[in-house]
Short mmCIF file of C-alpha atoms in Angstrom, two decimals:
data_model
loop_
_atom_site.label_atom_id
_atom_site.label_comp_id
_atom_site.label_asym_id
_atom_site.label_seq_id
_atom_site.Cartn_x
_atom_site.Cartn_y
_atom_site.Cartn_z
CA UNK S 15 -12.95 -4.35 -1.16
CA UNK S 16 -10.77 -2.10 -2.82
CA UNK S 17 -10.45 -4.27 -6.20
CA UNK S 18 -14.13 -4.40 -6.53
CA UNK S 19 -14.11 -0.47 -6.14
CA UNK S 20 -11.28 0.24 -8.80
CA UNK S 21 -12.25 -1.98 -11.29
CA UNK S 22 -16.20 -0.75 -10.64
CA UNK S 23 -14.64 2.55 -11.29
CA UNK S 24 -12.73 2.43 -14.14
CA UNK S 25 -15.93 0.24 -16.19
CA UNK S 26 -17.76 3.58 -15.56
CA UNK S 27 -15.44 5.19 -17.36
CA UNK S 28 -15.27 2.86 -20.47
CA UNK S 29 -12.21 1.96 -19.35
CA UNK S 30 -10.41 -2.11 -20.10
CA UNK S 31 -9.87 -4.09 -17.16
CA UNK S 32 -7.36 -6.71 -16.64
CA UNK S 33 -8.94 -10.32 -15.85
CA UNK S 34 -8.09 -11.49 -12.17
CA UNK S 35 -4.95 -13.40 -10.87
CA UNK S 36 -5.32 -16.67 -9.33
CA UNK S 37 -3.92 -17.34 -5.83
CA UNK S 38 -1.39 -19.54 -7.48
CA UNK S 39 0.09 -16.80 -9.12
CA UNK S 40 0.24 -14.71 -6.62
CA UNK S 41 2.14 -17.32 -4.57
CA UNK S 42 4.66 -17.54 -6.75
CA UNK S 43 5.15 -13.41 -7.58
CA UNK S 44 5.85 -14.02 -3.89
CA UNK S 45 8.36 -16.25 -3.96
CA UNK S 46 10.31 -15.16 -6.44
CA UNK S 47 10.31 -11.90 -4.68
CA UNK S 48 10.57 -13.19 -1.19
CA UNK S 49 7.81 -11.15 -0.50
CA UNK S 50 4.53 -10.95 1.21
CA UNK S 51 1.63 -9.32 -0.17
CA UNK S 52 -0.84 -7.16 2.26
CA UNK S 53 -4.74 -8.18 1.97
CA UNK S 54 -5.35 -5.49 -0.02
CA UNK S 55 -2.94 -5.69 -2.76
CA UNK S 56 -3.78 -9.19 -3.02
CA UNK S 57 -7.93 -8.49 -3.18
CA UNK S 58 -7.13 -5.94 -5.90
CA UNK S 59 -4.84 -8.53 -8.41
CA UNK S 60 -7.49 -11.39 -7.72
CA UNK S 61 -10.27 -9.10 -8.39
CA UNK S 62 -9.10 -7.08 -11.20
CA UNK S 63 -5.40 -7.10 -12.25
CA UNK S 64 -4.95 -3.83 -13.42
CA UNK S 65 -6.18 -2.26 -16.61
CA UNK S 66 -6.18 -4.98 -20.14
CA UNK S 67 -2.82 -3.75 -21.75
CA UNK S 68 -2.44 -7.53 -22.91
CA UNK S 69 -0.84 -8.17 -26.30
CA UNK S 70 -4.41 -8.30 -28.25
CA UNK S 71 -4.95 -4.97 -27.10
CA UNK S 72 -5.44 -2.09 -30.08
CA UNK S 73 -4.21 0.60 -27.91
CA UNK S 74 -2.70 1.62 -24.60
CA UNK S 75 -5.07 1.71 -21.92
CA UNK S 76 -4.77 4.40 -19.42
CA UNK S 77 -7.78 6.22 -17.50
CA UNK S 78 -8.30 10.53 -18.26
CA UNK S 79 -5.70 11.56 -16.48
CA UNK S 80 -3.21 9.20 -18.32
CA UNK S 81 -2.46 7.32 -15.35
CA UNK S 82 -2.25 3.42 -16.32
CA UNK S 83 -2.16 0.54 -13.59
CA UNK S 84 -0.32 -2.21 -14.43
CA UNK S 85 -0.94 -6.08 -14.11
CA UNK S 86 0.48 -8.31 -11.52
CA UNK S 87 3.09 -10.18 -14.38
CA UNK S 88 4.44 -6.35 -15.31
CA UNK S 89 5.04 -5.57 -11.47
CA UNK S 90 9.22 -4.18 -11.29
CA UNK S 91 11.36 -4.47 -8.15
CA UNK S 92 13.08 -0.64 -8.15
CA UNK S 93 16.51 -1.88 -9.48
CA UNK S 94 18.90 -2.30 -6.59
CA UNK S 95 21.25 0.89 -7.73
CA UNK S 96 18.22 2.94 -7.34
CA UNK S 97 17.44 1.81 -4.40
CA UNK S 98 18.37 4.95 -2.74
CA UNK S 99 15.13 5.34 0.01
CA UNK S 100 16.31 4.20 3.50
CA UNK S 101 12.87 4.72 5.43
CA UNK S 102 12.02 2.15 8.11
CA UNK S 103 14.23 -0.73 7.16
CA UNK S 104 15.82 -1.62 3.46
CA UNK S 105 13.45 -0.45 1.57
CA UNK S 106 12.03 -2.86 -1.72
CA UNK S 107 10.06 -0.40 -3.72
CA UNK S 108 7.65 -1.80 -6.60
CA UNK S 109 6.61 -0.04 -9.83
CA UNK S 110 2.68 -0.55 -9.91
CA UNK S 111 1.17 2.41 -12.19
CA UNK S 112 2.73 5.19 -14.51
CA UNK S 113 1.63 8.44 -15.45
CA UNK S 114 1.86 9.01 -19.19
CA UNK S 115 3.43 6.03 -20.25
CA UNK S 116 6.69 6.30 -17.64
CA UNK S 117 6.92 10.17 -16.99
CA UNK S 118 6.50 8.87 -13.77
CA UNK S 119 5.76 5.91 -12.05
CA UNK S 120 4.38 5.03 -8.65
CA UNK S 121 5.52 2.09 -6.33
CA UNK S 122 5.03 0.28 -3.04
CA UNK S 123 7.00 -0.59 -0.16
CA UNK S 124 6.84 -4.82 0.02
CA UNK S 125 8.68 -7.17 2.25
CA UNK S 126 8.59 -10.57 3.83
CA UNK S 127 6.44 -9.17 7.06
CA UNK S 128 3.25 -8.48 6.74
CA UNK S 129 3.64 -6.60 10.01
CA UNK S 130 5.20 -4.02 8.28
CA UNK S 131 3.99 -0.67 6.80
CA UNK S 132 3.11 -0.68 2.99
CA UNK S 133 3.78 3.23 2.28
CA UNK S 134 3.13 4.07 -1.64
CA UNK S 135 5.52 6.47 -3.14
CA UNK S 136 5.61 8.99 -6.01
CA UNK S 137 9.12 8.72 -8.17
CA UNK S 138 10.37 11.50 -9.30
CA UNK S 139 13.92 12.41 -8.91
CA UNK S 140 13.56 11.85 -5.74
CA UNK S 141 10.51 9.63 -3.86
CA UNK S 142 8.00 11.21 -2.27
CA UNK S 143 5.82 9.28 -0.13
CA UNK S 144 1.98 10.25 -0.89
CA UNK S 145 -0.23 7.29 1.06
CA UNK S 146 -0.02 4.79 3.66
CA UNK S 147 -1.08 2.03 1.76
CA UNK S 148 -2.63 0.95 -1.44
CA UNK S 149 -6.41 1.45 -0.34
CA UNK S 150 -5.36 4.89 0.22
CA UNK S 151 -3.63 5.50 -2.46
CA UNK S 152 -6.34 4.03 -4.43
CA UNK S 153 -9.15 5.87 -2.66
CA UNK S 154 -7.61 9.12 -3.52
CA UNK S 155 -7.11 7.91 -6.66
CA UNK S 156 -10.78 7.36 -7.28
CA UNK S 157 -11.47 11.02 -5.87
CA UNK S 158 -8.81 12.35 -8.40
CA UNK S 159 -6.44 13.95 -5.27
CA UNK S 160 -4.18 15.74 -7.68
CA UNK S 161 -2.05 16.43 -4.54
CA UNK S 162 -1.68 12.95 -3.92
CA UNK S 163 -1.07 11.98 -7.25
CA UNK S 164 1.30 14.84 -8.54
CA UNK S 165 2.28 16.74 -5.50
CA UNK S 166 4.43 19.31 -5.23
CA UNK S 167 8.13 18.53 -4.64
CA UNK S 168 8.74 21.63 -3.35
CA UNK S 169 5.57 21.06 -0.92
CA UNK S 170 6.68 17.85 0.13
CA UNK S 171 9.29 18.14 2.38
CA UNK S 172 6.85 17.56 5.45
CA UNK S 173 8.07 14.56 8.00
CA UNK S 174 8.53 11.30 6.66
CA UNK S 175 7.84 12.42 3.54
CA UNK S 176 10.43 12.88 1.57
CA UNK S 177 13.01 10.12 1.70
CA UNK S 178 16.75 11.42 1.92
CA UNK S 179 17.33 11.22 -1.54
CA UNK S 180 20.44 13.41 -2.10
CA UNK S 181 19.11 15.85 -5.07
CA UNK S 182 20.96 18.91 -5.35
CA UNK S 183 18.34 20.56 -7.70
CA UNK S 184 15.60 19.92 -4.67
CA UNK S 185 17.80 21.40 -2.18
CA UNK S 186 18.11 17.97 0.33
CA UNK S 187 20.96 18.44 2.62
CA UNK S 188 22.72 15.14 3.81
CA UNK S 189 23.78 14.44 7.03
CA UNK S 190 26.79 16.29 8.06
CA UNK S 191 28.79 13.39 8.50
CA UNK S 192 28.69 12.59 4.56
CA UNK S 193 29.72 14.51 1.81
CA UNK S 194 27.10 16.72 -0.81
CA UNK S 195 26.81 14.33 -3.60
CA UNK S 196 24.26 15.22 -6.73
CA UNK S 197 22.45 12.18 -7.97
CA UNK S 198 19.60 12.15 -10.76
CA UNK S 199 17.96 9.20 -11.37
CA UNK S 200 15.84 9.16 -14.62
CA UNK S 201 13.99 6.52 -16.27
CA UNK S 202 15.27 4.66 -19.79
CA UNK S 203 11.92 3.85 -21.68
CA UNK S 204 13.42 1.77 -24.58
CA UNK S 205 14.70 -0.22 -21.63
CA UNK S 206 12.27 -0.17 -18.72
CA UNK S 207 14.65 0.37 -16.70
CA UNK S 208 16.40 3.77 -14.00
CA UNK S 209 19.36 4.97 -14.71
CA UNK S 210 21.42 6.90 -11.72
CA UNK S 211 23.77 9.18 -12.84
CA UNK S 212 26.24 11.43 -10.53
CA UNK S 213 26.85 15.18 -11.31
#
């Protein structure tokens, strides 16, 4: 399963792994989320838990590309003023991994029905969707896919995506039937938090 896989990975590369969730725990990340979480995503926290950034470590753990995945109790909902991605159905994006310590951070769609997709984005200022799922994303992550990992913004405007984030700087169009509006949505460190600003 995909857990076994990462964390066999990332031991290869000398790399501290996060001790395994219980069932229990996961229950309750779902409840306070009102969320479901897909087979995978749940293999992967039981197995591994991300990599060992717990308070006893010495240093920040991230793999050679400075990508760091993060532990099941760090998890973030996408603050609800940034939720700005209307894919399928309201979207509830969550913060999983970072690249360099917040540059950028990617996320996954979760909701209450496990019938529904599980698309991983890219955040930048605006999301760009880059896998179907967390095996895939992880998969490609183990194959170092730069082009899944960083893409291109200005490649990424293929169907489905790019969500209709309204960036002026990435040259998105609305609809006609609402007005241009510039957003940037950038990420407070100090605070953990996004901030959406309107220019």
């Amino acid at each position: 399963m995909i857990g076994n896989l990462l964390k066999t990975y990332w031991l290869s590369k000398g790399i501290k792994v996060g001790r395994g969730v219980t069932e229990k725990i996961i229950e309750q990340f779902e409840q306070k989320y009102s969320v479901r979480l897909p087979e995978d995503v749940c293999d992967y926290f039981i197995e591994v838990n991300g990599m060992d950034n717990s308070s006893d470590s010495e240093y920040w753990v991230w793999d050679d590309q400075e990508i760091t995945f993060w532990s099941l109790q760090d998890i973030t909902r996408l603050p609800t003023d940034a939720q700005l991605i209307r894919v399928h159905n309201p979207t509830c994006l969550f913060e999983f991994a970072d690249w360099s310590i917040c540059a950028h951070t990617y996320a996954i769609h979760l909701s209450n029905n496990l019938q529904e997709p599980n698309p991983v984005y890219v955040l930048y200022d605006q999301p760009i969707q880059i896998a179907n799922s967390f095996t895939e994303f992880a998969l490609e992550y183990i194959k170092t896919n730069n082009d899944i990992l960083f893409p291109d913004p200005r490649n990424s405007r293929r169907a489905g995506q790019v969500d209709p984030i309204f960036v002026g700087q990435a040259g998105l169009s609305p609809p006609a039937d609402r007005p241009q509006v510039n957003l940037r949505l950038s990420w407070k460190q100090q605070a953990r938090e996004f901030q959406l600003s309107v220019e």
